[in-house]
XYZ file of C-alpha atoms in Angstrom:
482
model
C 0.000 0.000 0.000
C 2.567 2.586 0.933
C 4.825 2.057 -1.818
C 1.905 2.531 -4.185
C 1.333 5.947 -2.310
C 5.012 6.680 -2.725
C 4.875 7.125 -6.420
C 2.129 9.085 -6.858
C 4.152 12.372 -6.496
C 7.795 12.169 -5.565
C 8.783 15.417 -5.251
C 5.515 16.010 -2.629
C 6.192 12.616 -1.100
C 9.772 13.902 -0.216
C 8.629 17.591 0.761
C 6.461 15.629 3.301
C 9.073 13.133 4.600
C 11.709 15.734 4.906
C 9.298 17.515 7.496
C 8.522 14.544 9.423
C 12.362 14.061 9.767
C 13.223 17.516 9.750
C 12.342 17.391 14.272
C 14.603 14.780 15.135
C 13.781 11.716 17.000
C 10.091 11.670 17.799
C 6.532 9.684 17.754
C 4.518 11.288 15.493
C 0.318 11.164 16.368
C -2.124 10.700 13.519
C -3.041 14.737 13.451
C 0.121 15.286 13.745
C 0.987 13.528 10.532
C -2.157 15.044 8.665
C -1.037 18.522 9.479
C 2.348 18.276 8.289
C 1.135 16.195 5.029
C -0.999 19.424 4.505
C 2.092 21.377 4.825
C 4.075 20.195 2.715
C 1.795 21.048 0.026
C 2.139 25.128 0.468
C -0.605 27.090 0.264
C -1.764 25.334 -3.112
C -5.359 24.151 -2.106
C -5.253 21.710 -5.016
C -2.082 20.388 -4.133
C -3.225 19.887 -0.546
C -6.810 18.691 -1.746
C -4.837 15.806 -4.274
C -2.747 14.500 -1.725
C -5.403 14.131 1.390
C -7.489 12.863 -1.308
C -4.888 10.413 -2.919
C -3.362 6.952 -2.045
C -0.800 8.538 0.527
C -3.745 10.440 2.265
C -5.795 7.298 2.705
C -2.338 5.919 4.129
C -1.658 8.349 6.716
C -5.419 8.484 7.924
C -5.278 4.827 8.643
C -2.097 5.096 10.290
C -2.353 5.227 14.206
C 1.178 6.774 14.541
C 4.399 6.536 13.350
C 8.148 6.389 14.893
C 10.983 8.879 13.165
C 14.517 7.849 13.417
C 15.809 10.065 10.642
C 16.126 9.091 8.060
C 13.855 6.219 8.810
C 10.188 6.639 9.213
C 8.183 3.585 10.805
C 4.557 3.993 10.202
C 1.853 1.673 11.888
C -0.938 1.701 9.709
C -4.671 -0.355 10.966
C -6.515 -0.358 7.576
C -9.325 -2.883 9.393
C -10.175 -3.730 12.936
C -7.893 -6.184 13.829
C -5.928 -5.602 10.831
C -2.387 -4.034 10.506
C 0.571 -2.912 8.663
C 4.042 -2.212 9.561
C 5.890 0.106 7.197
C 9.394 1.738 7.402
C 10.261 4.500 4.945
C 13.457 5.951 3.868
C 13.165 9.987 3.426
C 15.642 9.803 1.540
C 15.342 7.785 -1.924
C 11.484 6.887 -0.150
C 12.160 3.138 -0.395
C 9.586 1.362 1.671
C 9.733 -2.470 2.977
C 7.253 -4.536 5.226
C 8.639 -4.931 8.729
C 7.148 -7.205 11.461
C 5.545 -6.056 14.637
C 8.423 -6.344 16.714
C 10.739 -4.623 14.206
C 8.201 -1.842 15.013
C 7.528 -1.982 18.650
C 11.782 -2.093 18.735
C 11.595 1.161 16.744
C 9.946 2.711 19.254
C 11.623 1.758 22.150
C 14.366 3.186 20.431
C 12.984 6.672 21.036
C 12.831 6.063 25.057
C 15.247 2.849 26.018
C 17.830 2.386 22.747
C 20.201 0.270 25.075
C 17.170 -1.514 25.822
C 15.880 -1.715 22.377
C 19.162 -3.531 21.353
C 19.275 -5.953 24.221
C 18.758 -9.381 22.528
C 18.065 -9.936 26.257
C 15.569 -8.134 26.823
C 11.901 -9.804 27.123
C 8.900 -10.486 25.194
C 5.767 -11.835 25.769
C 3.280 -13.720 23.085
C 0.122 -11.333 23.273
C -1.575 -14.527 21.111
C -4.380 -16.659 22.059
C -3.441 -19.628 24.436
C -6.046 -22.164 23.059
C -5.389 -22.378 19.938
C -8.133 -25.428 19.181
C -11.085 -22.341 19.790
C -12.312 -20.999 16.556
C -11.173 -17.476 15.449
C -13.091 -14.865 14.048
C -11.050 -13.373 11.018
C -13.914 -11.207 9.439
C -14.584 -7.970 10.470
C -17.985 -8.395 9.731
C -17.930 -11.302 12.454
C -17.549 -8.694 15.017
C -20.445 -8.874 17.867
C -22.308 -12.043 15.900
C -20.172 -14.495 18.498
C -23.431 -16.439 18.512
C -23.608 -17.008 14.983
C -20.657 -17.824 14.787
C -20.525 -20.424 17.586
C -23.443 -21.602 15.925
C -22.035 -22.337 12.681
C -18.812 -23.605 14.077
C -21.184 -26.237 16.175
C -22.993 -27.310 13.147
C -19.863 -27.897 11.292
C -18.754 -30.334 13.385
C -22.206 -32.600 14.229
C -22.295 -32.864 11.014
C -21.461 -35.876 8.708
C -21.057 -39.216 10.521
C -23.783 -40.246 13.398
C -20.701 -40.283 15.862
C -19.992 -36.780 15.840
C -23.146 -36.259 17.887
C -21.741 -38.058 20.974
C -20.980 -34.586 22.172
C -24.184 -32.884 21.675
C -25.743 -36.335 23.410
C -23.069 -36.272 26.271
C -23.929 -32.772 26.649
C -27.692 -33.376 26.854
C -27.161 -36.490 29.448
C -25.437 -34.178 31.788
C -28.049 -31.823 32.501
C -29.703 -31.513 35.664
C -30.732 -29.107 38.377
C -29.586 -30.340 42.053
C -28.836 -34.030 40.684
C -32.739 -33.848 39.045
C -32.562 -34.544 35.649
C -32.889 -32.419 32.821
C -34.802 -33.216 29.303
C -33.453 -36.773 28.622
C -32.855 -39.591 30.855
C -30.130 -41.849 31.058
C -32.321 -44.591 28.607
C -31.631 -42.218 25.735
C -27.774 -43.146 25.337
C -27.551 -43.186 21.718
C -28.705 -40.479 18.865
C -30.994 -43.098 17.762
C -32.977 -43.562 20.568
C -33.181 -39.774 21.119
C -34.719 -39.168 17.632
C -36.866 -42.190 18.001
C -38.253 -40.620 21.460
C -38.114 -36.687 20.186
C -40.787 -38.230 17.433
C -42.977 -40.081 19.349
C -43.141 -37.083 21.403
C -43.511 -34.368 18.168
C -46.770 -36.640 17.023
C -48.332 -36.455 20.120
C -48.301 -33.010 21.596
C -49.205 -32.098 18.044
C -53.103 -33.585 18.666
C -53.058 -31.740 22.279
C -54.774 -28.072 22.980
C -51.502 -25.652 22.145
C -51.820 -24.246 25.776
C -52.058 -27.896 27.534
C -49.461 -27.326 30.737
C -46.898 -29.709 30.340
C -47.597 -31.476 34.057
C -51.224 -32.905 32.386
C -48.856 -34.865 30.154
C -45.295 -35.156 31.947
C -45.446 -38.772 33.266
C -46.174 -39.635 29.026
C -42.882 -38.134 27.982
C -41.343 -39.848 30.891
C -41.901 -43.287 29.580
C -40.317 -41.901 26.437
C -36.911 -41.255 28.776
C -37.671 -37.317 27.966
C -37.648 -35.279 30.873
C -38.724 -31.815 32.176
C -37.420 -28.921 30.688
C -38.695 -28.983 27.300
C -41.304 -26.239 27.953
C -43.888 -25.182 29.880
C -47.002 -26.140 27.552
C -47.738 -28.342 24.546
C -46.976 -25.608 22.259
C -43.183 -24.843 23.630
C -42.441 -28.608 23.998
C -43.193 -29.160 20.273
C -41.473 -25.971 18.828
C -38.647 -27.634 21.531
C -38.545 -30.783 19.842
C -38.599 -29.780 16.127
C -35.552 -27.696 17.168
C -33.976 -30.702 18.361
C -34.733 -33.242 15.927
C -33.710 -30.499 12.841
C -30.695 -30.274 14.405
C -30.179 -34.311 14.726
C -31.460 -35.032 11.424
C -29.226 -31.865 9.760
C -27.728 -29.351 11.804
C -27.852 -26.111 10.695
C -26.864 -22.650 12.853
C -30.243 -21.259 13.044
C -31.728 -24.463 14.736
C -29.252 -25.042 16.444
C -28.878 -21.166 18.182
C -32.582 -21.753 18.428
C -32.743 -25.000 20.471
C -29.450 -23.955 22.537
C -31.656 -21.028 23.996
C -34.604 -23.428 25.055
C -31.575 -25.599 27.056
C -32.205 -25.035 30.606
C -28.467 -25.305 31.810
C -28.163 -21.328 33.825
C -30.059 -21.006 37.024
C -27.161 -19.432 39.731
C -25.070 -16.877 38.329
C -22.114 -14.815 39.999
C -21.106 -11.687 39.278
C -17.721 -10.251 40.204
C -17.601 -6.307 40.337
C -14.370 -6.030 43.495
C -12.833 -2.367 43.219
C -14.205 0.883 45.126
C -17.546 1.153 47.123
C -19.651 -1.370 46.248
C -23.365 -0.433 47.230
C -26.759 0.540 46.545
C -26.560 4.029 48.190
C -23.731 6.525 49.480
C -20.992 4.938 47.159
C -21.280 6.933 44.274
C -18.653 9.711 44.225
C -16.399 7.733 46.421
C -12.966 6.364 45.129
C -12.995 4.007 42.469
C -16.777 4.112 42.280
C -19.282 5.124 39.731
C -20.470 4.059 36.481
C -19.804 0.445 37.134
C -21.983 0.272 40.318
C -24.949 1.655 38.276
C -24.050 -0.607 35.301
C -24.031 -4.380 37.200
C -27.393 -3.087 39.623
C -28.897 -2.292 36.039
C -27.901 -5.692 34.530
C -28.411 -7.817 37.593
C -32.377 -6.925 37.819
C -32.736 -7.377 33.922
C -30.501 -10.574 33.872
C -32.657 -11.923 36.971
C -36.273 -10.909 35.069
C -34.857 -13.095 32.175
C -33.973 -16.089 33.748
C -37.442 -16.278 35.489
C -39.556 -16.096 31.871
C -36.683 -18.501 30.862
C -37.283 -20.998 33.396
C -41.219 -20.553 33.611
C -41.004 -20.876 30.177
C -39.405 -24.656 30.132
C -41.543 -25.318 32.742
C -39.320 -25.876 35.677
C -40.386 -24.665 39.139
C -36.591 -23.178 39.886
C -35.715 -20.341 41.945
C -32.637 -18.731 40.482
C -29.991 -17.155 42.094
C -27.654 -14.149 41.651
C -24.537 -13.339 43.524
C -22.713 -9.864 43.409
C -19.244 -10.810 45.004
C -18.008 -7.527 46.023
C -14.882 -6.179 48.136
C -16.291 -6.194 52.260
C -15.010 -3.074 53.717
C -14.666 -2.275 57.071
C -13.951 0.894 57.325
C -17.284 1.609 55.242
C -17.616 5.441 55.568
C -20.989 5.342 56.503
C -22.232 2.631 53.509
C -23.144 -0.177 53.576
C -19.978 -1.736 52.602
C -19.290 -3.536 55.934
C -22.341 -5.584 55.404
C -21.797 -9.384 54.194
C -25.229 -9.889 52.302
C -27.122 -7.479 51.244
C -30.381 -8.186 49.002
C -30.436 -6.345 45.428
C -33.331 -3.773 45.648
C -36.113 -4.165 43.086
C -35.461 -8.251 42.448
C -36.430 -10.999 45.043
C -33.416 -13.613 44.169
C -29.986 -11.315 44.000
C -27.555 -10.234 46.316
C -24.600 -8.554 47.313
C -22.150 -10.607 48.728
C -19.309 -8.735 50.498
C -16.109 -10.741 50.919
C -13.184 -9.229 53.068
C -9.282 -8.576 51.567
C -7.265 -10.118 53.801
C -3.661 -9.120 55.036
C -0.442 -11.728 55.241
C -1.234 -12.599 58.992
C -4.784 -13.817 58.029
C -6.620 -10.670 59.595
C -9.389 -8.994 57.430
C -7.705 -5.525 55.571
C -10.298 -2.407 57.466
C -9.742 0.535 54.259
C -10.376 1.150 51.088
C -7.559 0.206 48.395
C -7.164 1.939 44.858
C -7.775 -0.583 42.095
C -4.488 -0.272 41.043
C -2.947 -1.548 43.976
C -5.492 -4.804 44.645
C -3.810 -7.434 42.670
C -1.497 -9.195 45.870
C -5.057 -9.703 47.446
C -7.173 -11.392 44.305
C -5.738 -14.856 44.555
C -6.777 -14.912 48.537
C -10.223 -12.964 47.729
C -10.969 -15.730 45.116
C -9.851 -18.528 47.452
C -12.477 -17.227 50.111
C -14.892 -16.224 47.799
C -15.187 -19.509 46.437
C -16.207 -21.169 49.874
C -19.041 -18.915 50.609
C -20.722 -18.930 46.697
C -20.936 -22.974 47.760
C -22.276 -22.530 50.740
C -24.373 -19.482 49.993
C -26.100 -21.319 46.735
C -25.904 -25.028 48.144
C -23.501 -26.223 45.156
C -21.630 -24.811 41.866
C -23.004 -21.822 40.041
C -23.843 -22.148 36.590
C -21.936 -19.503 35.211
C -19.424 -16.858 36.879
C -18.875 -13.158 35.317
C -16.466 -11.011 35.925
C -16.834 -7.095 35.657
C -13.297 -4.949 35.403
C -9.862 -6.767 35.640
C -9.891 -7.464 38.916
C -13.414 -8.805 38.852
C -12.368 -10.516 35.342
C -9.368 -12.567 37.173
C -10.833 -13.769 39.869
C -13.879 -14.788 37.869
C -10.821 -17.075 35.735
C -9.482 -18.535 38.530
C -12.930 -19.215 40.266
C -14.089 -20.740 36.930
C -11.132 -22.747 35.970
C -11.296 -24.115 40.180
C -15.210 -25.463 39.678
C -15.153 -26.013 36.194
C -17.799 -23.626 35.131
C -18.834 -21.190 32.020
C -16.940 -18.027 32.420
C -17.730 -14.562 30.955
C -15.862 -11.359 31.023
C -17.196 -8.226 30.541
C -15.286 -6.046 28.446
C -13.826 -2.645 29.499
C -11.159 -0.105 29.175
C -8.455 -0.560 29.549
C -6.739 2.575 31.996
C -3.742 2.345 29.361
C -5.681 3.954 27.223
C -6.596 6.682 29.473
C -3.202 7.785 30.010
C -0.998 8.869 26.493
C 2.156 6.629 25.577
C 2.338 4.818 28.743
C 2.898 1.677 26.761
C 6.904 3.794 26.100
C 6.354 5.227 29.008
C 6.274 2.593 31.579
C 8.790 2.760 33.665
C 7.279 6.222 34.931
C 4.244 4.453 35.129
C 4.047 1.413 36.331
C 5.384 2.071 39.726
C 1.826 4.115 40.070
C -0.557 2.141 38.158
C 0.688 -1.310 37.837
C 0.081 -1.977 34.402
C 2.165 -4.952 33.792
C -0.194 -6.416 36.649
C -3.650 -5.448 34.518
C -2.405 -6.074 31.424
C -1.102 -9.783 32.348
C -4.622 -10.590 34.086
C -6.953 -9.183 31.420
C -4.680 -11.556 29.204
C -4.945 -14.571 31.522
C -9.064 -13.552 31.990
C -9.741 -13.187 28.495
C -8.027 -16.104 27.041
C -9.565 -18.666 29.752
C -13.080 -17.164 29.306
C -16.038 -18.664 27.289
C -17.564 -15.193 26.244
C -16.833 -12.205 26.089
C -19.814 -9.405 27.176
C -19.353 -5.927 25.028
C -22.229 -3.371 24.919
C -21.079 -2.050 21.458
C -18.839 -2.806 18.579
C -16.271 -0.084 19.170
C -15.680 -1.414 22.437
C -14.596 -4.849 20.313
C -12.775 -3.204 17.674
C -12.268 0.800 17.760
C -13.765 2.926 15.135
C -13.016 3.060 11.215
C -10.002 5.213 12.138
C -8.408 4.476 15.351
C -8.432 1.310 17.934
């Protein structure tokens, strides 16, 4: 691409370069680059007008900033979410050549660190995924359809030989609510016997009233080996089994999204929001507490209204649960922080559940501590949060989210210790918030512990199931910049 935008006009192309180069060592911000581009056409507006409008000025409004070490430039160009170039540029004769993302990253570290740039020493981490056997969106246009996707993936791979719906069957065996079993019985061990059953079961709600409750004919499916959970009257049990049996006979992603949100398999859910002031009243305004507090309340009494038309919709008589694990404060400042349990106002089945830091002699931690400095406390918090979500909710949840990194790590290890789903709500990141500390570290990270945040939203997001985003440019950044 930037060779291409090289040729166009050599003489401006060199005018340009010759400015970036022209301030010494630097990092060089998009605007920044724009402006001088514009300036190195004069005060010809057509000039100007041809080059934003040409190859180069597509170039340089993709780029997200770009390293000088005259005579060098290194530009870092994103021409697509998730997409990116690495060019270095000689002023001089404006040869151009591909480099790879370390190449760059050493470029700039250059500016701030060169012994440290040059240290073959020195360390790197592998940013990259570390299961590689999960399926990988490449499209942009794959962005925020996760379920689709998941859908199609799943179809892809019940499909062809009977065998390959062990899985699906395995999965179906295992459900169950407090050891009570869920939709099939153990009798139905083979895809065969399933389909046989789903049939029998398709022919005869079909000559049943649509709104027959599914208890008048419960102990019928029984003797099939089908049990509860398939909906709450004749009409949701059949749409239920079609769903099922399309899926068996040829899956496809749109019966199979379909019958995967009839699946009763989520009836205790924990939520993990640690940092700051934690509470229904008096918090906001306090350190480390604000949007978030409103933003898990909010989703807590619409994520507990769903799960009760869920479940009275498969006809199950469940009571779910829904556990805020928060930070227990002593030193509360006249909130409720200091309280263990708290109920959620507005729902009748969610709490707050406060669980103490505690210090290296085992004693509970009395004040408030920044987010940034929380991280030697997680592995404890998640240790002793973990024994009173079992005792609290009589077993495992059936899912665990984390809010924030902190909340996002200890939701990982908490997952990964009882074997349960695990989603992460996305956020952003304080890096962001705070220009060039990625160069600019060592000033930083004494303060704000990035190194710390950055490793555990890396561990949290590569051992979690789903990610939770509320738009697509939290995902992937606008047209023009991350």
């Amino acid at each position: 691409m930037m060779p291409e935008a090289l040729r166009q006009s050599r003489y401006q192309m060199k005018t340009c370069f010759q400015r970036y180069v022209s301030k010494g060592r630097r990092l060089m911000k998009n605007q920044q680059l724009t402006e001088e581009l514009e300036a190195s056409a004069g005060d010809d507006k057509v000039d100007k007008a041809r080059l934003a409008d040409g190859f180069l000025g597509y170039v340089i409004c993709s780029t997200q900033e770009a390293v000088v070490l005259p005579p060098l430039v290194a530009f870092a160009v994103r021409t697509n979410p998730g997409v990116w170039e690495f060019i270095r540029v000689h002023s001089g004769d404006l040869s151009a050549e591909e480099i790879t993302p370390s190449a760059y990253l050493k470029c700039k570290e250059t500016l701030y660190d060169e012994k440290w740039a040059r240290d073959d020493n020195s360390l790197e981490v592998d940013f990259g995924a570390l299961d590689l056997s999960t399926p990988r969106l490449t499209l942009p246009s794959s962005i925020g359809n996760g379920m689709q996707f998941v859908s199609r993936f799943m179809s892809s791979k019940l499909s062809g030989k009977p065998e390959s719906m062990k899985p699906l069957l395995d999965y179906l065996l295992n459900l169950n609510h407090r050891g009570e079993k869920l939709m099939i019985s153990d009798t139905l061990d083979t895809a065969d016997k399933l389909q046989t059953a789903l049939l029998l079961a398709e022919v005869f709600v079909a000559g049943l009233e649509k709104s027959t409750p599914y208890q008048q004919f419960e102990q019928r499916f029984q003797e099939w080996g089908l049990e509860k959970g398939w909906g709450d009257t004749a009409e949701t049990c059949r749409e239920t089994l079609n769903f099922l049996s399309e899926v068996l006979q040829a899956p496809d992603p749109i019966n199979m999204e379909k019958f995967f949100s009839r699946v009763p398999s989520v009836f205790n859910i924990v939520i993990f929001s640690i940092h700051g002031y934690f509470g229904q009243e008096k918090v906001l305004g306090l350190p480390d507490t604000g949007g978030q507090v409103v933003y898990i309340l909010d989703q807590v009494r619409a994520l507990e209204e769903e799960l009760l038309q869920r479940i009275r919709k498969q006809g199950l008589n469940v009571t779910p649960k829904i556990l805020v694990l928060t930070r227990l404060i002593p030193d509360a400042k006249g909130t409720k922080c200091n309280v263990e349990l708290e109920p959620v106002e507005h729902t009748k089945h969610s709490s707050i559940l406060r669980v103490p830091f505690k210090t290296d002699d085992g004693k509970d931690l009395r004040q408030w501590v920044s987010r940034f400095d929380i991280y030697p406390y997680l592995e404890r918090y998640a240790q002793d949060s973990s024994v009173k979500i079992l005792d609290i909710l009589e077993g495992k949840p059936d899912m665990v989210i984390g809010n924030y990194t902190d909340g996002n790590l200890v939701a990982s290890l908490l997952s990964s210790k009882l074997g349960v789903t695990q989603g992460t709500i996305a956020h952003a990141l304080e890096k962001t918030k705070y220009e060039d500390s990625n160069v600019k570290w060592r000033e930083m990270d004494h303060k704000y512990h990035f190194s710390c945040q950055f490793t555990a939203d890396m561990i949290a997001m590569n051992t979690s199931d789903f990610i939770i985003a509320s738009t697509y440019q939290e995902i992937a950044g606008r047209s023009v910049t991350t």
